[in-house]
Amino acid sequence: MKTELTEIELPCGEGSLTARIPTRNIVCVLTRQDARGLADEREAITQSLRSPISSPPLRDLVKPSDKVVVLATDNTRPCPDDRILPPLLAELESTVPRENITIIVALGLHPPLDEAELSRKLGRDIVARYNVVNHDVNDTVYIGTTSRGTPVDINRRVIEADFRISTGFIEPHFFAGFSGGRKSIAPGVFSVRSAYHNHGYQMIEHPKTRTGILKGNPLHEDLVEQARMARLNFIVNVLLNKDRKITHVVAGHPFKAHEEGCQIEREIAGVKVPQRADITITTNSGAPLDLDLYQTCKGIDTAAQITRDGGIIIVASLCSAGIGPQAFLELHRSVASPKEVIRKIKQAEPIGVQWENQILARTQLKHDIYLVSSLDDRTVRDMLMTPVGTVEEGLERAFSVLGENAEIIVIPEGPLILPLLEE
């Protein structure tokens, strides 16, 4: 008897791949509520700047003499800075002359963007007309220590500015709760030293340092404290649908506007899940989020939340830019098991980009991970994963381990979902 198959499109790179999955094994497919894109994005952004959340209008907050920095996101984020910046800068320039405005790409510890990447991310016209610089982790100023002991080193230009604005995209985040808001300051423009404390072993291991949690999340609260110390003045954050259209704009008070945006995102991204899966199939939601394996840990972490202990995660992620930071590969490659990854971090921190290794290893203690990607097989195995050519090959292998009746949950856009387990 022929097995009935269900075809499901999975975002991968700039396109997608079609996974053919036995219908009888599928428990559910987790998808976001797909909100409609705004009819006029530019007008919506302009109005949000003129009627912001818990804040006077932007033009009333700045003076002609002010030096203003605008913090934009880098190319690992789908934030549409090329659509946010034109109305934002136009509103600013109604008061502040252009030569007083600097755009800083809030890279965190990511590599700098070259001219072509800046043009793709921010828009060619913006790059040509404004002073645009990449964050430099070696050009920071120590401004104090948080109540949790994090030394706060912030980009010198940010500290020397009179007014600080950040763009951002709000989505579930696997240890900060949600992205956006305060993250443009920390980790966006902080130092390696700040990262190692805020992303340290104990902070990452805290039970509330998880997706969708803000209240009681020590890492999030530490980021907020850093953003307050750096005097972040105003934010313009957006929510997106699956077509990368802006559905909501939250602008204004850097913390209250962000909280409002997170609440909207929680309602859109939250999906009830009736049970844990034996096999979870997911992605990192295509480009630019699946640029490398380092970023793909976000989608893997979402899948881990709804996969039973001993279950298998199959993830499709193009990883067109490779592994990500070399230190990410080196730490995993230096040991033979996820347990040893955890032990090495505890004993030797600070080390590399340990937070990503730690979260990945935490998943690997409970789940085998099968990866469909453009990475070579040896690299995938060095990351303690199993390389597979297709989702179907991954399923065949998983069924051979877990049995033909293994139950499957599919998350086509892994990092954009907030699973709400009902059991």
Tab-separated table of C-alpha atoms in Angstrom, residues 70-421:
chain	number	residue	atom	x	y	z
A	70	VAL	CA	20.980	55.817	14.927
A	71	LEU	CA	21.701	52.165	15.702
A	72	ALA	CA	20.752	49.867	12.819
A	73	THR	CA	20.756	46.060	12.721
A	74	ASP	CA	23.265	43.920	10.830
A	75	ASN	CA	22.740	41.397	8.037
A	76	THR	CA	21.973	38.483	10.384
A	77	ARG	CA	18.612	40.125	11.127
A	78	PRO	CA	15.662	40.479	8.728
A	79	CYS	CA	14.915	43.945	10.122
A	80	PRO	CA	14.012	46.112	7.077
A	81	ASP	CA	16.336	49.000	7.901
A	82	ASP	CA	16.211	50.091	4.262
A	83	ARG	CA	12.485	50.814	4.780
A	84	ILE	CA	12.658	52.123	8.369
A	85	LEU	CA	15.545	54.552	7.956
A	86	PRO	CA	14.156	56.875	5.220
A	87	PRO	CA	11.102	58.071	7.217
A	88	LEU	CA	13.081	58.033	10.472
A	89	LEU	CA	15.887	60.160	9.046
A	90	ALA	CA	13.422	62.502	7.338
A	91	GLU	CA	11.718	63.110	10.674
A	92	LEU	CA	15.054	63.669	12.400
A	93	GLU	CA	16.192	66.107	9.725
A	94	SER	CA	13.178	68.308	10.347
A	95	THR	CA	15.181	69.380	13.416
A	96	VAL	CA	18.746	68.021	13.194
A	97	PRO	CA	21.105	68.750	10.265
A	98	ARG	CA	22.281	65.679	8.371
A	99	GLU	CA	25.942	66.214	9.257
A	100	ASN	CA	25.035	65.701	12.938
A	101	ILE	CA	23.603	62.225	12.309
A	102	THR	CA	25.689	59.026	12.396
A	103	ILE	CA	24.330	55.567	11.620
A	104	ILE	CA	26.082	52.769	13.507
A	105	VAL	CA	25.545	49.150	12.497
A	106	ALA	CA	25.051	47.358	15.818
A	107	LEU	CA	27.122	44.279	15.009
A	108	GLY	CA	27.677	42.999	18.513
A	109	LEU	CA	30.539	40.547	17.999
A	110	HIS	CA	29.627	39.793	14.365
A	111	PRO	CA	32.034	40.714	11.528
A	112	PRO	CA	31.769	44.193	9.953
A	113	LEU	CA	29.695	44.774	6.823
A	114	ASP	CA	31.496	45.836	3.650
A	115	GLU	CA	30.227	48.545	1.296
A	116	ALA	CA	28.047	46.178	-0.732
A	117	GLU	CA	26.556	44.586	2.381
A	118	LEU	CA	25.840	48.001	3.886
A	119	SER	CA	24.055	49.065	0.693
A	120	ARG	CA	21.927	45.915	0.652
A	121	LYS	CA	21.069	46.244	4.327
A	122	LEU	CA	20.498	49.989	4.706
A	123	GLY	CA	19.858	51.080	1.124
A	124	ARG	CA	22.380	52.481	-1.347
A	125	ASP	CA	21.022	56.026	-1.007
A	126	ILE	CA	21.371	55.986	2.790
A	127	VAL	CA	24.977	54.780	2.603
A	128	ALA	CA	25.807	57.461	0.030
A	129	ARG	CA	24.226	60.360	1.931
A	130	TYR	CA	24.972	59.616	5.599
A	131	ASN	CA	27.937	58.852	7.798
A	132	VAL	CA	27.614	55.064	8.272
A	133	VAL	CA	30.045	53.082	10.433
A	134	ASN	CA	30.296	49.554	11.789
A	135	HIS	CA	30.451	49.017	15.543
A	136	ASP	CA	34.034	48.440	16.669
A	137	VAL	CA	34.328	46.249	19.783
A	138	ASN	CA	37.774	47.727	20.394
A	139	ASP	CA	36.528	51.317	20.547
A	140	THR	CA	34.331	51.300	23.637
A	141	VAL	CA	34.058	53.303	26.851
A	142	TYR	CA	33.543	51.768	30.296
A	143	ILE	CA	30.486	53.441	31.863
A	144	GLY	CA	29.968	51.318	34.977
A	145	THR	CA	28.898	47.888	36.183
A	146	THR	CA	25.376	46.458	36.356
A	147	SER	CA	23.803	45.130	39.546
A	148	ARG	CA	24.597	41.624	38.251
A	149	GLY	CA	28.265	42.474	37.859
A	150	THR	CA	28.461	43.006	34.095
A	151	PRO	CA	31.126	45.569	33.151
A	152	VAL	CA	29.420	47.872	30.654
A	153	ASP	CA	31.682	48.955	27.789
A	154	ILE	CA	29.728	50.844	25.106
A	155	ASN	CA	30.731	52.156	21.678
A	156	ARG	CA	32.483	55.512	22.078
A	157	ARG	CA	30.338	57.307	19.479
A	158	VAL	CA	27.182	56.159	21.260
A	159	ILE	CA	28.378	57.505	24.596
A	160	GLU	CA	29.565	60.798	23.097
A	161	ALA	CA	26.243	61.393	21.289
A	162	ASP	CA	23.528	63.654	22.669
A	163	PHE	CA	20.686	61.412	21.498
A	164	ARG	CA	20.482	57.685	20.719
A	165	ILE	CA	17.827	55.951	18.578
A	166	SER	CA	17.679	52.288	17.599
A	167	THR	CA	15.825	50.346	14.944
A	168	GLY	CA	14.909	46.730	15.539
A	169	PHE	CA	12.821	43.677	14.738
A	170	ILE	CA	10.866	41.888	17.458
A	171	GLU	CA	10.755	38.080	17.362
A	172	PRO	CA	11.111	35.318	19.972
A	173	HIS	CA	14.740	35.026	21.105
A	174	PHE	CA	16.169	31.833	22.538
A	175	PHE	CA	17.788	33.377	25.600
A	176	ALA	CA	16.856	37.081	25.709
A	177	GLY	CA	13.121	36.295	25.558
A	178	PHE	CA	12.500	38.543	22.557
A	179	SER	CA	14.763	40.436	20.180
A	180	GLY	CA	14.644	44.179	19.585
A	181	GLY	CA	14.624	47.095	22.011
A	182	ARG	CA	17.578	47.033	24.393
A	183	LYS	CA	19.500	44.543	22.222
A	184	SER	CA	20.702	47.308	19.901
A	185	ILE	CA	22.793	48.566	22.827
A	186	ALA	CA	23.634	45.227	24.404
A	187	PRO	CA	24.922	43.199	22.631
A	188	GLY	CA	24.700	45.548	19.621
A	189	VAL	CA	27.389	48.040	20.615
A	190	PHE	CA	29.045	46.536	23.685
A	191	SER	CA	32.449	44.866	24.146
A	192	VAL	CA	33.743	41.308	24.272
A	193	ARG	CA	34.219	41.707	28.023
A	194	SER	CA	30.571	42.716	28.444
A	195	ALA	CA	29.466	39.768	26.303
A	196	TYR	CA	31.343	37.199	28.360
A	197	HIS	CA	29.655	38.301	31.558
A	198	ASN	CA	26.139	38.812	30.210
A	199	HIS	CA	26.317	35.597	28.154
A	200	GLY	CA	28.245	33.636	30.814
A	201	TYR	CA	27.544	30.029	31.779
A	202	GLN	CA	25.403	30.726	34.850
A	203	MET	CA	23.366	33.414	33.086
A	204	ILE	CA	22.610	31.171	30.078
A	205	GLU	CA	21.807	28.208	32.325
A	206	HIS	CA	19.211	30.087	34.402
A	207	PRO	CA	15.772	28.434	33.867
A	208	LYS	CA	14.175	31.744	32.863
A	209	THR	CA	16.838	32.640	30.298
A	210	ARG	CA	14.575	31.213	27.624
A	211	THR	CA	12.401	32.005	24.617
A	212	GLY	CA	9.458	34.307	25.256
A	213	ILE	CA	10.344	35.053	28.895
A	214	LEU	CA	11.091	38.619	29.993
A	215	LYS	CA	9.913	38.774	33.615
A	216	GLY	CA	12.511	37.175	35.846
A	217	ASN	CA	14.901	36.562	32.939
A	218	PRO	CA	18.239	37.715	34.421
A	219	LEU	CA	19.950	38.071	31.061
A	220	HIS	CA	17.159	40.286	29.682
A	221	GLU	CA	17.084	42.365	32.860
A	222	ASP	CA	20.855	42.829	32.647
A	223	LEU	CA	20.519	43.998	29.022
A	224	VAL	CA	17.851	46.515	30.036
A	225	GLU	CA	20.119	47.837	32.779
A	226	GLN	CA	22.953	48.281	30.273
A	227	ALA	CA	20.671	50.109	27.829
A	228	ARG	CA	19.540	52.445	30.633
A	229	MET	CA	23.151	53.139	31.582
A	230	ALA	CA	23.971	53.891	27.929
A	231	ARG	CA	20.978	56.273	27.842
A	232	LEU	CA	19.109	54.761	24.904
A	233	ASN	CA	16.521	57.477	24.217
A	234	PHE	CA	14.097	56.181	21.589
A	235	ILE	CA	13.363	53.047	19.544
A	236	VAL	CA	11.636	52.225	16.272
A	237	ASN	CA	10.880	48.491	16.224
A	238	VAL	CA	8.768	46.505	13.789
A	239	LEU	CA	7.015	43.155	13.553
A	240	LEU	CA	7.019	41.272	10.253
A	241	ASN	CA	4.892	38.621	8.550
A	242	LYS	CA	6.174	35.627	6.581
A	243	ASP	CA	6.576	37.793	3.476
A	244	ARG	CA	8.809	40.195	5.462
A	245	LYS	CA	6.156	42.911	5.277
A	246	ILE	CA	5.832	45.221	8.284
A	247	THR	CA	2.664	44.439	10.244
A	248	HIS	CA	3.174	46.627	13.325
A	249	VAL	CA	5.408	49.552	14.291
A	250	VAL	CA	6.210	50.328	17.931
A	251	ALA	CA	8.150	53.530	18.478
A	252	GLY	CA	8.910	55.704	21.455
A	253	HIS	CA	10.053	54.953	25.005
A	254	PRO	CA	12.901	52.430	24.669
A	255	PHE	CA	11.477	49.982	27.200
A	256	LYS	CA	7.724	50.601	27.254
A	257	ALA	CA	7.424	50.574	23.458
A	258	HIS	CA	9.478	47.378	23.326
A	259	GLU	CA	7.302	45.697	25.952
A	260	GLU	CA	4.196	46.590	23.953
A	261	GLY	CA	5.756	45.138	20.817
A	262	CYS	CA	6.722	41.945	22.654
A	263	GLN	CA	3.136	41.504	23.832
A	264	ILE	CA	1.855	41.803	20.259
A	265	GLU	CA	4.515	39.363	19.053
A	266	ARG	CA	3.639	36.916	21.845
A	267	GLU	CA	0.032	36.837	20.623
A	268	ILE	CA	1.044	36.383	16.977
A	269	ALA	CA	3.885	33.887	17.441
A	270	GLY	CA	2.429	31.847	20.304
A	271	VAL	CA	1.149	28.472	19.095
A	272	LYS	CA	-0.421	25.795	21.287
A	273	VAL	CA	1.254	22.391	21.002
A	274	PRO	CA	-0.783	19.360	22.175
A	275	GLN	CA	2.184	17.065	22.930
A	276	ARG	CA	5.904	16.543	22.441
A	277	ALA	CA	7.107	15.041	19.182
A	278	ASP	CA	9.308	12.024	18.563
A	279	ILE	CA	10.672	13.852	15.519
A	280	THR	CA	10.603	17.605	14.970
A	281	ILE	CA	11.337	19.065	11.543
A	282	THR	CA	12.318	22.723	11.440
A	283	THR	CA	14.346	25.448	9.714
A	284	ASN	CA	15.940	28.742	10.643
A	285	SER	CA	13.316	30.554	8.546
A	286	GLY	CA	15.461	31.029	5.447
A	287	ALA	CA	17.666	33.998	4.594
A	288	PRO	CA	19.091	35.949	6.274
A	289	LEU	CA	18.509	33.962	9.462
A	290	ASP	CA	19.976	30.729	8.059
A	291	LEU	CA	23.149	32.446	6.908
A	292	ASP	CA	25.285	30.181	9.101
A	293	LEU	CA	25.091	27.371	11.641
A	294	TYR	CA	25.761	29.740	14.542
A	295	GLN	CA	22.477	31.553	13.849
A	296	THR	CA	20.687	28.250	13.168
A	297	CYS	CA	20.920	27.333	16.848
A	298	LYS	CA	17.826	29.532	17.301
A	299	GLY	CA	15.616	27.289	15.175
A	300	ILE	CA	17.120	24.191	16.764
A	301	ASP	CA	16.326	25.524	20.231
A	302	THR	CA	12.680	26.104	19.272
A	303	ALA	CA	12.412	22.501	18.095
A	304	ALA	CA	14.022	21.221	21.299
A	305	GLN	CA	11.261	22.797	23.368
A	306	ILE	CA	8.640	20.440	21.926
A	307	THR	CA	10.699	17.285	21.258
A	308	ARG	CA	10.647	14.437	23.772
A	309	ASP	CA	13.864	13.326	25.445
A	310	GLY	CA	15.557	10.895	23.075
A	311	GLY	CA	13.698	12.367	20.110
A	312	ILE	CA	15.324	13.566	16.903
A	313	ILE	CA	15.455	17.059	15.400
A	314	ILE	CA	15.783	17.462	11.630
A	315	VAL	CA	16.758	20.994	10.628
A	316	ALA	CA	17.037	22.407	7.109
A	317	SER	CA	19.319	25.449	7.014
A	318	LEU	CA	21.345	26.498	3.982
A	319	CYS	CA	24.277	27.989	5.967
A	320	SER	CA	25.509	29.727	2.811
A	321	ALA	CA	28.108	31.680	4.829
A	322	GLY	CA	29.362	28.550	6.565
A	323	ILE	CA	29.694	27.758	10.237
A	324	GLY	CA	29.760	31.288	11.672
A	325	PRO	CA	32.516	32.243	14.127
A	326	GLN	CA	35.459	29.838	13.875
A	327	ALA	CA	35.506	29.631	17.679
A	328	PHE	CA	32.020	28.089	17.539
A	329	LEU	CA	33.386	25.184	15.488
A	330	GLU	CA	36.648	24.896	17.427
A	331	LEU	CA	34.999	24.368	20.816
A	332	HIS	CA	32.660	21.622	19.634
A	333	ARG	CA	35.399	20.017	17.520
A	334	SER	CA	37.762	19.872	20.493
A	335	VAL	CA	35.590	17.377	22.403
A	336	ALA	CA	33.789	14.096	21.804
A	337	SER	CA	30.379	14.740	23.351
A	338	PRO	CA	27.954	17.521	24.319
A	339	LYS	CA	28.587	16.695	27.970
A	340	GLU	CA	32.253	17.551	27.446
A	341	VAL	CA	31.284	20.842	25.753
A	342	ILE	CA	29.376	21.856	28.881
A	343	ARG	CA	32.189	20.718	31.173
A	344	LYS	CA	34.806	22.635	29.182
A	345	ILE	CA	32.767	25.860	29.280
A	346	LYS	CA	32.263	25.581	33.042
A	347	GLN	CA	35.966	24.977	33.618
A	348	ALA	CA	37.550	27.309	31.052
A	349	GLU	CA	35.189	30.261	30.525
A	350	PRO	CA	35.462	32.773	29.001
A	351	ILE	CA	36.019	30.810	25.804
A	352	GLY	CA	35.108	31.626	22.203
A	353	VAL	CA	31.376	32.141	21.657
A	354	GLN	CA	30.563	29.763	24.501
A	355	TRP	CA	26.896	30.757	24.852
A	356	GLU	CA	26.008	29.305	21.445
A	357	ASN	CA	27.976	26.118	22.108
A	358	GLN	CA	26.334	25.835	25.515
A	359	ILE	CA	22.782	26.125	24.176
A	360	LEU	CA	23.498	23.723	21.310
A	361	ALA	CA	25.146	21.193	23.637
A	362	ARG	CA	22.218	21.452	26.050
A	363	THR	CA	19.947	20.331	23.210
A	364	GLN	CA	22.375	17.612	22.096
A	365	LEU	CA	22.334	16.043	25.566
A	366	LYS	CA	18.711	15.076	24.867
A	367	HIS	CA	18.333	14.971	21.087
A	368	ASP	CA	20.224	13.851	18.002
A	369	ILE	CA	20.258	16.572	15.348
A	370	TYR	CA	20.159	15.779	11.623
A	371	LEU	CA	21.234	18.730	9.469
A	372	VAL	CA	20.308	19.444	5.838
A	373	SER	CA	22.691	22.201	4.717
A	374	SER	CA	25.445	23.236	2.312
A	375	LEU	CA	28.138	22.483	4.909
A	376	ASP	CA	30.570	19.642	4.287
A	377	ASP	CA	29.870	16.423	6.178
A	378	ARG	CA	33.031	16.583	8.263
A	379	THR	CA	32.164	20.023	9.633
A	380	VAL	CA	28.646	18.873	10.504
A	381	ARG	CA	30.031	15.839	12.349
A	382	ASP	CA	32.566	18.051	14.132
A	383	MET	CA	29.534	19.941	15.481
A	384	LEU	CA	28.253	16.598	16.843
A	385	MET	CA	25.403	16.515	14.312
A	386	THR	CA	24.485	14.037	11.580
A	387	PRO	CA	24.650	15.339	7.987
A	388	VAL	CA	21.766	14.314	5.701
A	389	GLY	CA	21.157	15.262	2.083
A	390	THR	CA	17.407	15.796	2.340
A	391	VAL	CA	14.643	15.961	4.920
A	392	GLU	CA	13.374	12.650	3.539
A	393	GLU	CA	16.759	11.003	4.168
A	394	GLY	CA	16.663	12.388	7.689
A	395	LEU	CA	13.184	10.941	8.221
A	396	GLU	CA	14.244	7.540	6.927
A	397	ARG	CA	17.126	7.450	9.392
A	398	ALA	CA	14.948	8.735	12.233
A	399	PHE	CA	12.278	6.101	11.564
A	400	SER	CA	14.962	3.399	11.660
A	401	VAL	CA	15.889	4.589	15.171
A	402	LEU	CA	12.478	5.484	16.597
A	403	GLY	CA	10.169	3.196	14.627
A	404	GLU	CA	7.754	3.723	11.741
A	405	ASN	CA	5.057	5.126	14.043
A	406	ALA	CA	7.176	7.995	15.358
A	407	GLU	CA	5.090	11.143	15.683
A	408	ILE	CA	6.195	14.278	13.852
A	409	ILE	CA	5.728	17.993	14.460
A	410	VAL	CA	6.793	20.426	11.736
A	411	ILE	CA	7.877	24.024	12.432
A	412	PRO	CA	8.467	25.617	9.006
A	413	GLU	CA	9.848	28.845	10.531
A	414	GLY	CA	11.590	27.687	13.696
A	415	PRO	CA	12.907	30.871	15.316
A	416	LEU	CA	9.716	32.822	14.582
A	417	ILE	CA	7.477	30.518	16.637
A	418	LEU	CA	6.779	30.582	20.371
A	419	PRO	CA	5.622	27.024	21.252
A	420	LEU	CA	3.105	26.799	24.099
A	421	LEU	CA	3.171	23.178	25.263
